[in-house]
Coordinates of C-alpha atoms in Angstrom, one line a residue:
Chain P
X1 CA 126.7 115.9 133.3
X2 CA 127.1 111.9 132.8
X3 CA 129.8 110.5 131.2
X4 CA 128.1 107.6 129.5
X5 CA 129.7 107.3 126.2
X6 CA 130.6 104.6 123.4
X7 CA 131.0 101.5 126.1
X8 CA 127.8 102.0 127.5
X9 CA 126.1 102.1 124.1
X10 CA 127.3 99.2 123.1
X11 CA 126.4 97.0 126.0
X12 CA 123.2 98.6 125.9
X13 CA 123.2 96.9 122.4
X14 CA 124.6 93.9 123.4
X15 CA 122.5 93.0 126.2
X16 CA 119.6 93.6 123.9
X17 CA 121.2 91.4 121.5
X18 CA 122.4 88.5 123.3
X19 CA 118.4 88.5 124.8
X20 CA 117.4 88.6 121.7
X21 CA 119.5 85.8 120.6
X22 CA 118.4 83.6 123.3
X23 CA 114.6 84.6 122.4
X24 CA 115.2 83.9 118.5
X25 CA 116.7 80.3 119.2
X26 CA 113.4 79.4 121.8
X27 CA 110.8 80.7 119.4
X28 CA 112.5 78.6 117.1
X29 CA 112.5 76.0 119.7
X30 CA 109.1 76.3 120.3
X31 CA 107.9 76.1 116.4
X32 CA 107.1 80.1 116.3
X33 CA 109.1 80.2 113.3
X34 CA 108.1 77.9 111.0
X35 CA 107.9 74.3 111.0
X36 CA 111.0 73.3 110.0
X37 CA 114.1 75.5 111.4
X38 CA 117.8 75.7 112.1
X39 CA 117.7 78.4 114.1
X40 CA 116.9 76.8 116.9
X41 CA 120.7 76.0 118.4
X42 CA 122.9 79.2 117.6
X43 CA 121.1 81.6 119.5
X44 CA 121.4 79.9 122.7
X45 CA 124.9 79.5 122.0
X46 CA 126.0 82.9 121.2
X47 CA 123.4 84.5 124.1
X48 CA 125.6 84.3 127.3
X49 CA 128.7 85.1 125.9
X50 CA 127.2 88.4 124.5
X51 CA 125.6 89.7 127.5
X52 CA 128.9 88.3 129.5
X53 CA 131.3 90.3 126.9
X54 CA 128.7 93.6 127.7
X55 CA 128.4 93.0 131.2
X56 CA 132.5 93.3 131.3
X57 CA 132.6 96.3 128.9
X58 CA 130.5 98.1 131.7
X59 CA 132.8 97.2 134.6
X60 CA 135.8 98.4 132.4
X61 CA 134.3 101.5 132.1
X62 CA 133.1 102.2 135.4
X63 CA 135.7 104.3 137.3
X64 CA 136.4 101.7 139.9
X65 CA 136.0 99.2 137.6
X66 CA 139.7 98.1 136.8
X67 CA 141.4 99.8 140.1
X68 CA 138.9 98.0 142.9
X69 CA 136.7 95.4 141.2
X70 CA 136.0 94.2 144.5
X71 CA 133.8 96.8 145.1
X72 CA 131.8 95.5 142.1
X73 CA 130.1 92.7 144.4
X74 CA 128.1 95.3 146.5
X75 CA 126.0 96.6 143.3
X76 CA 123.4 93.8 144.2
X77 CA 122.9 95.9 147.1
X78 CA 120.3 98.5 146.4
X79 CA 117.1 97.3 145.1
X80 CA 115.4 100.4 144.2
X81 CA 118.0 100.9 141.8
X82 CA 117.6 99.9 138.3
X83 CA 121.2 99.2 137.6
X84 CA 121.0 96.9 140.8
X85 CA 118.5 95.1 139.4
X86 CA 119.8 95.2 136.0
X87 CA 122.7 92.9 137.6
X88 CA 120.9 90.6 139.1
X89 CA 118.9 89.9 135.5
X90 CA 121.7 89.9 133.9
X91 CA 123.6 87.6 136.3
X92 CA 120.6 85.0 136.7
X93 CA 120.3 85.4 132.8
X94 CA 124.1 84.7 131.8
X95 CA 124.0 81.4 134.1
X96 CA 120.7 80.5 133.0
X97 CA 121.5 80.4 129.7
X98 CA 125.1 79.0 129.9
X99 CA 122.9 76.1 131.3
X100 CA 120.8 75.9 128.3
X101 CA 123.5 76.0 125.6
X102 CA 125.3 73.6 127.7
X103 CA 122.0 71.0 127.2
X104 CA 121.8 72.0 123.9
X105 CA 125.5 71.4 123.1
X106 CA 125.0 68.1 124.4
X107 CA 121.7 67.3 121.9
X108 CA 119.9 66.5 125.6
X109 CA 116.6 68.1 126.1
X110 CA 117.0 70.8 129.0
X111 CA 114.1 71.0 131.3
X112 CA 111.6 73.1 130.1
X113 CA 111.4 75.3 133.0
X114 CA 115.1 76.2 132.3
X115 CA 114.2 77.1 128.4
X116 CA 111.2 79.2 129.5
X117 CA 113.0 81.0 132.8
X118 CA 116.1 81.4 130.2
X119 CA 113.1 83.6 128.4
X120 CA 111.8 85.4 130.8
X121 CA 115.1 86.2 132.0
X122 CA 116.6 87.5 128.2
X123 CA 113.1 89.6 128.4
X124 CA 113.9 91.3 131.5
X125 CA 117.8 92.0 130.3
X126 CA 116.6 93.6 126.7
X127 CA 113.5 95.6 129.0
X128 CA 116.2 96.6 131.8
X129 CA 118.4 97.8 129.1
X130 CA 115.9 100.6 127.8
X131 CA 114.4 100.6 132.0
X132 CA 118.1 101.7 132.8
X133 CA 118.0 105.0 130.9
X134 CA 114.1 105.3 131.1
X135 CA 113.9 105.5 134.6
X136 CA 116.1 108.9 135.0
X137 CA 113.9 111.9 135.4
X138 CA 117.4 114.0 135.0
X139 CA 117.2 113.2 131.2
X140 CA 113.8 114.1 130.0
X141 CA 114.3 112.5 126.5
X142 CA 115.2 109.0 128.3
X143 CA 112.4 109.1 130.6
X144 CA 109.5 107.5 128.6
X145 CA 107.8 104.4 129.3
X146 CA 108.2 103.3 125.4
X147 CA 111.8 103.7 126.1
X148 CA 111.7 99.9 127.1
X149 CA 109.6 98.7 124.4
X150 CA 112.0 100.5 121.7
X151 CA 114.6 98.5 123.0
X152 CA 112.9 94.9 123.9
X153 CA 111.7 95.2 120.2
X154 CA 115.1 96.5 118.8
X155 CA 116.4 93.5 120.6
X156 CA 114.0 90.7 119.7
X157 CA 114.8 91.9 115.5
X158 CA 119.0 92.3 116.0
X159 CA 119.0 88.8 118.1
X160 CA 116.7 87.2 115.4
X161 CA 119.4 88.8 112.6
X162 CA 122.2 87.7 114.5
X163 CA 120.9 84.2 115.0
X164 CA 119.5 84.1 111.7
X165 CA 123.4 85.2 110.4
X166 CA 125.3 82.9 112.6
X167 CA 122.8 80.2 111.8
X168 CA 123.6 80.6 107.9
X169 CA 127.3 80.1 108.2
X170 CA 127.7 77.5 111.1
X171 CA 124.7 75.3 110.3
X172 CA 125.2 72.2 108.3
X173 CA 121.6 72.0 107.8
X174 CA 120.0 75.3 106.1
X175 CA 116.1 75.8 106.1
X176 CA 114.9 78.8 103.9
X177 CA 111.7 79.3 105.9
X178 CA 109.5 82.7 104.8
X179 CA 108.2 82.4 108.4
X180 CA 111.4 83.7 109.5
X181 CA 110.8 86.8 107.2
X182 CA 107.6 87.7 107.9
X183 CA 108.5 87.8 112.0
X184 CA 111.2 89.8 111.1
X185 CA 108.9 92.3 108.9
X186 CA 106.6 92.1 112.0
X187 CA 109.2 92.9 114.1
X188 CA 111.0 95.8 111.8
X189 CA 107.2 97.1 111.3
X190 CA 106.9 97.3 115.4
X191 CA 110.3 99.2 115.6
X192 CA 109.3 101.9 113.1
X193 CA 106.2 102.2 114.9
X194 CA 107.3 102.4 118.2
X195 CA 109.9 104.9 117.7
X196 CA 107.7 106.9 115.8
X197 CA 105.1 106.9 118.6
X198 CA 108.1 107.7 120.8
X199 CA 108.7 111.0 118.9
X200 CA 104.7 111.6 118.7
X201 CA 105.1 111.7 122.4
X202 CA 108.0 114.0 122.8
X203 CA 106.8 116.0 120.8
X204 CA 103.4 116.2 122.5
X205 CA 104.9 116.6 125.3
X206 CA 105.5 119.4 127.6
X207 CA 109.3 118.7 128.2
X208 CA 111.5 121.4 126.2
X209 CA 114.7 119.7 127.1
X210 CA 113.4 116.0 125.7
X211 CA 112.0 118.2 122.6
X212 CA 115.7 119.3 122.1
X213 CA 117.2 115.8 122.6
X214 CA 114.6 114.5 119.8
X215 CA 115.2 117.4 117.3
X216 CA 119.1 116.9 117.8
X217 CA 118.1 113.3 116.7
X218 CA 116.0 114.3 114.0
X219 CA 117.8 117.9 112.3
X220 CA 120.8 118.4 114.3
X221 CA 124.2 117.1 115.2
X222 CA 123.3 113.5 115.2
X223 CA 120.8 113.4 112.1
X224 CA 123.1 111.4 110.3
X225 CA 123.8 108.5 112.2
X226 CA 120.2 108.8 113.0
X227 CA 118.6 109.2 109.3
X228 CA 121.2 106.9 107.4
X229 CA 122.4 104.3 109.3
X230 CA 119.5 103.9 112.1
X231 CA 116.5 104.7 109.9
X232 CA 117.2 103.9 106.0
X233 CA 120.1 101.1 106.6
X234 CA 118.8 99.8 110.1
X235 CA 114.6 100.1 109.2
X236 CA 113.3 101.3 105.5
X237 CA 116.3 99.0 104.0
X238 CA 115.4 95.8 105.6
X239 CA 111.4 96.5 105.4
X240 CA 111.7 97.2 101.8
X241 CA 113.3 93.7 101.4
X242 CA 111.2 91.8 103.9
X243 CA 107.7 93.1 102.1
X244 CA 109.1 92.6 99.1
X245 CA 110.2 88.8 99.8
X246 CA 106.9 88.1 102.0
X247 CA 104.9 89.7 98.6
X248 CA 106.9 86.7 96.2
X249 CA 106.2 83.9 98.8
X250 CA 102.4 85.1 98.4
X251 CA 102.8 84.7 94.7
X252 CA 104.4 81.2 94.3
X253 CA 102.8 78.5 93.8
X254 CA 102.1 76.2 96.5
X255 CA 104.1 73.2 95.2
X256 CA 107.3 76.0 95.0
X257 CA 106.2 76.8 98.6
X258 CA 106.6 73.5 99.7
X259 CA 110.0 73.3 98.4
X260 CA 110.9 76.1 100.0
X261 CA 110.1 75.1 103.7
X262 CA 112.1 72.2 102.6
X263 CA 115.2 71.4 104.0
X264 CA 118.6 70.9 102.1
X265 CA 122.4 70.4 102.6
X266 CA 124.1 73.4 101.9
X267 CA 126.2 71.6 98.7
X268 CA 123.0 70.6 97.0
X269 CA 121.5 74.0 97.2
X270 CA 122.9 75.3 94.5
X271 CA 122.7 73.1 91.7
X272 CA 119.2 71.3 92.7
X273 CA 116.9 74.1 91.5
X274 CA 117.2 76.1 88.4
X275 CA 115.9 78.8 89.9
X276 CA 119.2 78.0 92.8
X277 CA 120.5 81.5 91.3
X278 CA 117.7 84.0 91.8
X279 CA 117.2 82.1 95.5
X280 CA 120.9 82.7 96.5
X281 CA 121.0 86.0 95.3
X282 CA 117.9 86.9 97.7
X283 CA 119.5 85.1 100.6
X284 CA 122.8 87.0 99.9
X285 CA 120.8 90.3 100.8
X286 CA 118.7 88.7 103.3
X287 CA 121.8 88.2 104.9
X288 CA 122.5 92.1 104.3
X289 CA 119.5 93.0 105.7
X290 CA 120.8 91.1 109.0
X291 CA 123.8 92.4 109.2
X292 CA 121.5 96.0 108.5
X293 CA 119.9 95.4 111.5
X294 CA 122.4 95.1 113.6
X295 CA 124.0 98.5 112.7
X296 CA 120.8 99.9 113.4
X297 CA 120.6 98.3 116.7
X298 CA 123.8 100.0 117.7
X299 CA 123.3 102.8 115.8
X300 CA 120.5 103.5 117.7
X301 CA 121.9 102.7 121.6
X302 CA 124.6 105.4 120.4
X303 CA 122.0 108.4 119.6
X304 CA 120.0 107.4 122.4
X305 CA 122.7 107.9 124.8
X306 CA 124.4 110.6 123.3
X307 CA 121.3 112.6 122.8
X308 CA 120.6 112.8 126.8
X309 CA 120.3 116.1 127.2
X310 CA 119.9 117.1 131.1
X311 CA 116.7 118.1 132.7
X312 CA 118.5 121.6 133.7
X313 CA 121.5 122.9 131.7
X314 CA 123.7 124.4 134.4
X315 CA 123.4 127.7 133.9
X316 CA 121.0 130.1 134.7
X317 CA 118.5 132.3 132.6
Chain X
X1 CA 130.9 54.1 137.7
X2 CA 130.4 56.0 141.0
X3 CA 132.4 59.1 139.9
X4 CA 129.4 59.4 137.1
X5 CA 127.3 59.2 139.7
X6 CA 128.3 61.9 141.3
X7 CA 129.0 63.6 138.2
X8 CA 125.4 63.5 137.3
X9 CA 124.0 64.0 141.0
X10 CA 125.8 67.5 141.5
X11 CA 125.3 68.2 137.8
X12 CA 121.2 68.0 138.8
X13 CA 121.9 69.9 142.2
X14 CA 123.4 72.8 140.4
X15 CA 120.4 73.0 137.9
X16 CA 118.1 72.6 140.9
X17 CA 119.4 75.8 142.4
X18 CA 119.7 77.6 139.1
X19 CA 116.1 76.7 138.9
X20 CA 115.2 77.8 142.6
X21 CA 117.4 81.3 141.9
X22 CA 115.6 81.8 138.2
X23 CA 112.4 81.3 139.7
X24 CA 113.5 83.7 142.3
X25 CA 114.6 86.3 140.6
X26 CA 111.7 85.9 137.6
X27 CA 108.8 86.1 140.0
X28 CA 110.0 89.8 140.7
X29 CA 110.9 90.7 137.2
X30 CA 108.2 92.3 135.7
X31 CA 110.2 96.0 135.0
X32 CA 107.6 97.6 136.1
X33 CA 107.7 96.4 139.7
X34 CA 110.5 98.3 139.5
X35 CA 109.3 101.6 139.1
X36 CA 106.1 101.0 141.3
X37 CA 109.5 100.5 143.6
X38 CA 110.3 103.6 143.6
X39 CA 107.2 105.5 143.5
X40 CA 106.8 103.9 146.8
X41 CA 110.0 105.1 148.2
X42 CA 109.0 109.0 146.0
X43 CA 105.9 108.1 148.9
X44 CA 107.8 107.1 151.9
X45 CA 110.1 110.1 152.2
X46 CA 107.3 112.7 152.5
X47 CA 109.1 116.2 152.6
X48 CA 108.3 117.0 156.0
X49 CA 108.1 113.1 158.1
X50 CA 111.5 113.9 159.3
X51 CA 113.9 116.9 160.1
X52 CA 115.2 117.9 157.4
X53 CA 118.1 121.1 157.1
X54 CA 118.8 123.2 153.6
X55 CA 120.4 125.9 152.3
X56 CA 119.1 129.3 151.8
X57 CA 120.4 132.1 149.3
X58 CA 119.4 135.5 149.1
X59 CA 120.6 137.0 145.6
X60 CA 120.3 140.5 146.9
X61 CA 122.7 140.2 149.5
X62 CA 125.3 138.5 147.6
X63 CA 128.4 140.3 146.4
X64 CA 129.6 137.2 144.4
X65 CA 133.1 137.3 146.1
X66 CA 132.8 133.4 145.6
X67 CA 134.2 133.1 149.3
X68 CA 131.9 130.2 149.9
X69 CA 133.5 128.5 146.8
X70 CA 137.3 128.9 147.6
X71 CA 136.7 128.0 151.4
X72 CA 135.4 124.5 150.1
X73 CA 137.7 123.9 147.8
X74 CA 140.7 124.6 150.2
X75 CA 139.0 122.8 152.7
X76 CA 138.1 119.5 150.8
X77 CA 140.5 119.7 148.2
X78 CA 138.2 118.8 145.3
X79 CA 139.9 119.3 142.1
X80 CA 138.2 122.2 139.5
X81 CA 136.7 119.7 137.2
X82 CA 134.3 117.7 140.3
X83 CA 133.2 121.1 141.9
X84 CA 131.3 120.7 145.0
X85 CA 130.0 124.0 145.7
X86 CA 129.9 126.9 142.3
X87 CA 129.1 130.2 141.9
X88 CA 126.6 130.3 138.8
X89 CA 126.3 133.8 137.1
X90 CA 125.1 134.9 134.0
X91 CA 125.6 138.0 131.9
X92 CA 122.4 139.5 133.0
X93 CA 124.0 139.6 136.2
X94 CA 122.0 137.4 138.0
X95 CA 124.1 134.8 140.8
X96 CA 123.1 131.6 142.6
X97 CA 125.9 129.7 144.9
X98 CA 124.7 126.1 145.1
X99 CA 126.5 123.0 146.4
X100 CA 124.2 119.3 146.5
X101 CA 120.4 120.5 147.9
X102 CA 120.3 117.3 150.3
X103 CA 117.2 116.7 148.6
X104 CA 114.3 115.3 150.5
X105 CA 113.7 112.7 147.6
X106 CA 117.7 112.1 146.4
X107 CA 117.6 110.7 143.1
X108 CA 121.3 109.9 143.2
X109 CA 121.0 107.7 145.9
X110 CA 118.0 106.1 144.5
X111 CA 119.8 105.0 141.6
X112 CA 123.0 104.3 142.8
X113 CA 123.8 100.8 142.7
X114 CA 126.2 100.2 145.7
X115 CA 124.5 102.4 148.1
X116 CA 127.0 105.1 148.6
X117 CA 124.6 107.3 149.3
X118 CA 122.9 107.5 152.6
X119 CA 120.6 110.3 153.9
X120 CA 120.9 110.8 157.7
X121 CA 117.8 110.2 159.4
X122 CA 118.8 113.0 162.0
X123 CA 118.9 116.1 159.3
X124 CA 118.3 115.2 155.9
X125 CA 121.6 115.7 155.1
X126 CA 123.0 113.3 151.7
X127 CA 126.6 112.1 152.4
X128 CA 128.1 110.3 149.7
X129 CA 131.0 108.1 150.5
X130 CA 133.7 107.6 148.1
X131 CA 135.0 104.6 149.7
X132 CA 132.1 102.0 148.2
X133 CA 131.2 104.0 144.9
X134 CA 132.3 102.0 142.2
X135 CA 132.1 105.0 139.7
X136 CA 129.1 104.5 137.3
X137 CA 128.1 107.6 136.8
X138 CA 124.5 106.7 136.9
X139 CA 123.6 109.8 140.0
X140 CA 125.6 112.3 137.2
X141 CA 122.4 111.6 134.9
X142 CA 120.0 111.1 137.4
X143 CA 120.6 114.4 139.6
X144 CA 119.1 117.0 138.1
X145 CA 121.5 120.0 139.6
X146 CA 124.5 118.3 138.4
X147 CA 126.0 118.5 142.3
X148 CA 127.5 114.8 142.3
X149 CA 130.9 114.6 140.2
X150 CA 132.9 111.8 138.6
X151 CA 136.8 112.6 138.9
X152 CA 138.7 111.6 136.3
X153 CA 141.6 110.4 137.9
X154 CA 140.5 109.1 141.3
X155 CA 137.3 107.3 139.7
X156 CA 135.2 108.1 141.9
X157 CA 132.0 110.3 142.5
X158 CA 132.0 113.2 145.4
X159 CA 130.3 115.9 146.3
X160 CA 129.3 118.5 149.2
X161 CA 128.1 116.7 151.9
X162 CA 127.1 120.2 154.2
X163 CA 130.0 119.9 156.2
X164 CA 128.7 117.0 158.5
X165 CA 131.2 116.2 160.6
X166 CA 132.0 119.9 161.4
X167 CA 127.8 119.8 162.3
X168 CA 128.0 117.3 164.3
X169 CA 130.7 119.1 166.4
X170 CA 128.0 121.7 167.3
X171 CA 129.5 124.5 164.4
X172 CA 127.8 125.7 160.7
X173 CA 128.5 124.5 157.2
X174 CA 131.8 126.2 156.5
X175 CA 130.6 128.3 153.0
X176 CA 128.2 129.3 155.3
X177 CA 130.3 130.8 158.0
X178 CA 132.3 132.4 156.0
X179 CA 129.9 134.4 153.3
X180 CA 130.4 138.2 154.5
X181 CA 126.8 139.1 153.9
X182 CA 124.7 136.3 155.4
X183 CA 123.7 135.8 151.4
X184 CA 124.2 132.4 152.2
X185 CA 123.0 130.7 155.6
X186 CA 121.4 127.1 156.5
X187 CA 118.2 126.3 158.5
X188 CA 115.5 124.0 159.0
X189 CA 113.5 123.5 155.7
X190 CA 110.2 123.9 157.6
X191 CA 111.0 127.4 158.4
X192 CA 112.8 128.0 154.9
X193 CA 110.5 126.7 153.1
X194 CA 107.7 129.4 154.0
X195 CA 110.3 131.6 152.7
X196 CA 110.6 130.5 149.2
X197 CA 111.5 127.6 147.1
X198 CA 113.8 126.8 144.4
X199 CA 112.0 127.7 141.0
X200 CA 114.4 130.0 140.3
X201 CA 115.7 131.1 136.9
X202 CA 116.0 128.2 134.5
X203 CA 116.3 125.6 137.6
X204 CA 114.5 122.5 137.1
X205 CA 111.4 121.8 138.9
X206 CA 111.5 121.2 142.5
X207 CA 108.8 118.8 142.4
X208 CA 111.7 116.2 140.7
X209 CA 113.8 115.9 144.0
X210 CA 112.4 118.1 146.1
X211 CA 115.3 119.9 147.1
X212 CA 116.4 121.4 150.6
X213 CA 117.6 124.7 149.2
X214 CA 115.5 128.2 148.7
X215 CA 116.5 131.2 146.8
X216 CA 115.4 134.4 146.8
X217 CA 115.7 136.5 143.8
X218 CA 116.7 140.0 144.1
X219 CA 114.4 142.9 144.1
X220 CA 115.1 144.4 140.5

């Protein structure tokens, strides 16, 4: 059987979030998340170097890898395969977005046709990273078409955290916009259901080995990972916090709304409103629930991968 | 002033062709196209379009003296953890030898990224070459009779490949020759497959790959 281990999990999970990244800084771009924003630059800076630092984690760990990296250059040669086309996403995707930071870096407005092929480009990489293992009919428990949407949705809600993260501690300018929130409860809501649907379906199904894969998720050796860090830290945690804070913005008034959306310099936040406490205590576990995410994300590449279970076992009965 | 001309002119050239490569590679992204891909390669190597040779193993003639095995092995020199050919047994006493079926739909070399697989047009058979396989693992997962194997410490994927070259010379697969019992023998999957199929005893489903290998339980 495979020997797809801890690398490959984790450029699963940083393809998705370097995509994600990208994705987080155009809808920001683009005015999908909220008026006002300053999320709208880090993302696209962060974006290539992730999926760059992934793409090289794989070619360390493929066996040729570090002994003929030549040989590397051929896998753009067979385009019925996944991985193939994997690289040439990812390739495009990398450049594509180098280009884009590059405008942004410079405060010149790219061409819009790069922004939006810079999109579709980071949602191919976080689909081809769930199409990758989805497509393999040797590991039942991959091979589900929601496999994909798990991950593009996983990716789009670690990339928004990351940017959202980055943006907090490298941004001069700091926007406390509940848009941003209630995408992310969307987003965390979409996960939950998804993967939830994705064990309906196992479940359902007539696949014993995929049935075995999900139940070593759910009860057996990696129920752990799967229940603590994926599920309570990397979902329940960060809904809790998201409904919760979506539920209080509801409740102000619209005058404290307005302040809100507001922007301010980071110096001034704290002393301008009396309420400056209560505020940076919830973006201190905002901030938690970011760095939640993530773990999740990766949390849940790693159970994924190590829960492939082959179609046949080896032996026979 | 005419070096930030030129500055600016190849800058735009270079974004002109990442636009004309993005566009390129975005008009066929759509994931899905990707599996429709393959269906329609599942649909262009129909099982019997070309010639196509396979394995046959008769349980009840076997006498599990794992000849077949130990002439590979000495012959190819694989090492014990990438096995190309085994000799599966369980304690009920049941026995299959299997080596790679030479499936008539390979998943391995559908997957595999630097096309090291190739499947001879002339007899099916699915030769793997070491030479251009850039060790991924990705045909491991994807073959469901675990026959390809990633060595350790050459990095690279092999496995049985039916003793081509030795075919080609006008002689049989060498585990073949050698198997004291005619248990194991080779023929023309549209003769063997009248005979039986591979649904055998906790195998996956044929219908995945379609393998070139029957086996034939033995009368209890």
């Amino acid at each position: 059987m495979g020997h797809w281990g801890w690398l490959i999990a984790i450029y699963l999970f940083l393809g998705g979030l370097g995509a994600g990244a990208y994705l987080s800084s155009f809808a920001a771009e683009k005015g999908f998340l909220g008026k006002t924003t300053h999320l709208n630059r880090v993302g696209y800076y962060v974006s290539a170097p992730i999926v760059a630092f992934g793409a090289l984690l794989l070619i360390t760990d493929l066996g040729q890898g570090l002994r003929q990296p030549w040989l590397i250059i051929k896998m753009f040669l067979n385009p019925t395969s996944v991985m193939t086309w994997g690289i040439y996403i990812l390739t495009a995707f990398i450049f594509v977005a180098f280009i884009k930071a590059y405008f942004v870096w410079k405060k010149r407005p790219a061409p819009e046709v790069i922004s939006y092929i810079g999109a579709i480009l980071a949602l191919g990489t976080a689909a081809y990273t769930g199409m990758l293992l989805a497509v393999v009919e040797g590991v039942p428990f991959w091979n589900s078409y929601l496999m994909p949407v798990i991950f593009v949705v996983s990716a789009l809600s670690t990339g928004l955290s990351l940017t959202s993260l980055l943006a907090h501690f490298f941004e001069k300018r700091q926007v406390h916009e509940a848009k941003v929130t209630q995408v992310h409860l969307w987003l965390v809501s979409a996960e939950i259901i998804a993967v939830a649907a994705f064990f309906a379906l196992v479940y359902s199904g007539s696949q014993e080995v995929a049935k075995l894969s999900a139940t070593r998720l759910l009860t057996g050796s990696l129920a752990l990972p799967f229940w603590i860090l994926f599920v309570l830290v990397g979902l329940v945690g960060p809904l809790t916090f998201y409904v919760q804070q979506s539920l209080s913005h509801k409740n102000t008034t619209p005058s404290l709304m307005k302040e809100q959306s507001a922007y301010h310099d980071v110096d001034t936040i704290q002393q301008a409103q009396p309420e400056a406490g209560g505020r940076g205590k919830s973006q201190n576990i905002l901030l938690l629930c970011d760095v939640a995410v993530m773990v999740g994300g990766l949390t849940l590449r790693c159970v994924i991968v190590f829960a492939a279970f082959p179609v046949w076992s080896g032996y026979l009965i | 002033m005419s070096q930030n001309k030129r500055v600016i002119l190849s800058r735009r050239s270079v974004i002109k062709r990442a636009v004309l490569l993005g566009t390129a590679v975005a008009i066929g992204l759509i994931p899905m196209k990707v599996l429709r891909a393959e269906e329609i390669v599942k649909g262009n190597v129909a099982p019997n379009a070309k010639k196509q040779i396979g394995f046959s193993y008769d349980e009840g003639k076997c006498i599990k003296c794992e000849q077949c095995v130990r002439i590979c092995q000495e012959t190819y020199k694989w090492e014990d953890e990438t096995p190309w050919r085994k000799l599966l047994k369980n304690e009920k006493g049941d026995a299959l030898s299997m080596s790679c079926n030479h499936c008539a739909d390979p998943a391995c070399a559908k997957v595999c990224p630097v096309v090291a697989y190739t499947k001879r047009a002339s007899d099916g058979i699915v030769i793997h070459d070491s030479t251009r396989c850039v060790g991924c693992g990705y045909c491991l997962y994807a073959c469901p009779y675990h026959a390809p194997h990633l060595s350790e410490t050459l990095g690279c994927v092999s496995k049985c490949h039916f003793c081509y070259a030795l075919q080609d010379a006008g002689s049989g697969p060498l585990c073949v020759g050698i198997c004291p019992t005619q248990a194991l023998t080779y023929g023309d999957m549209s003769e063997l497959s009248k005979k039986g199929d591979l649904n055998y005893k906790g195998l996956p489903d044929p219908k995945i790959t379609n393998p070139s290998m029957i086996a034939i339980p033995k009368q209890k």
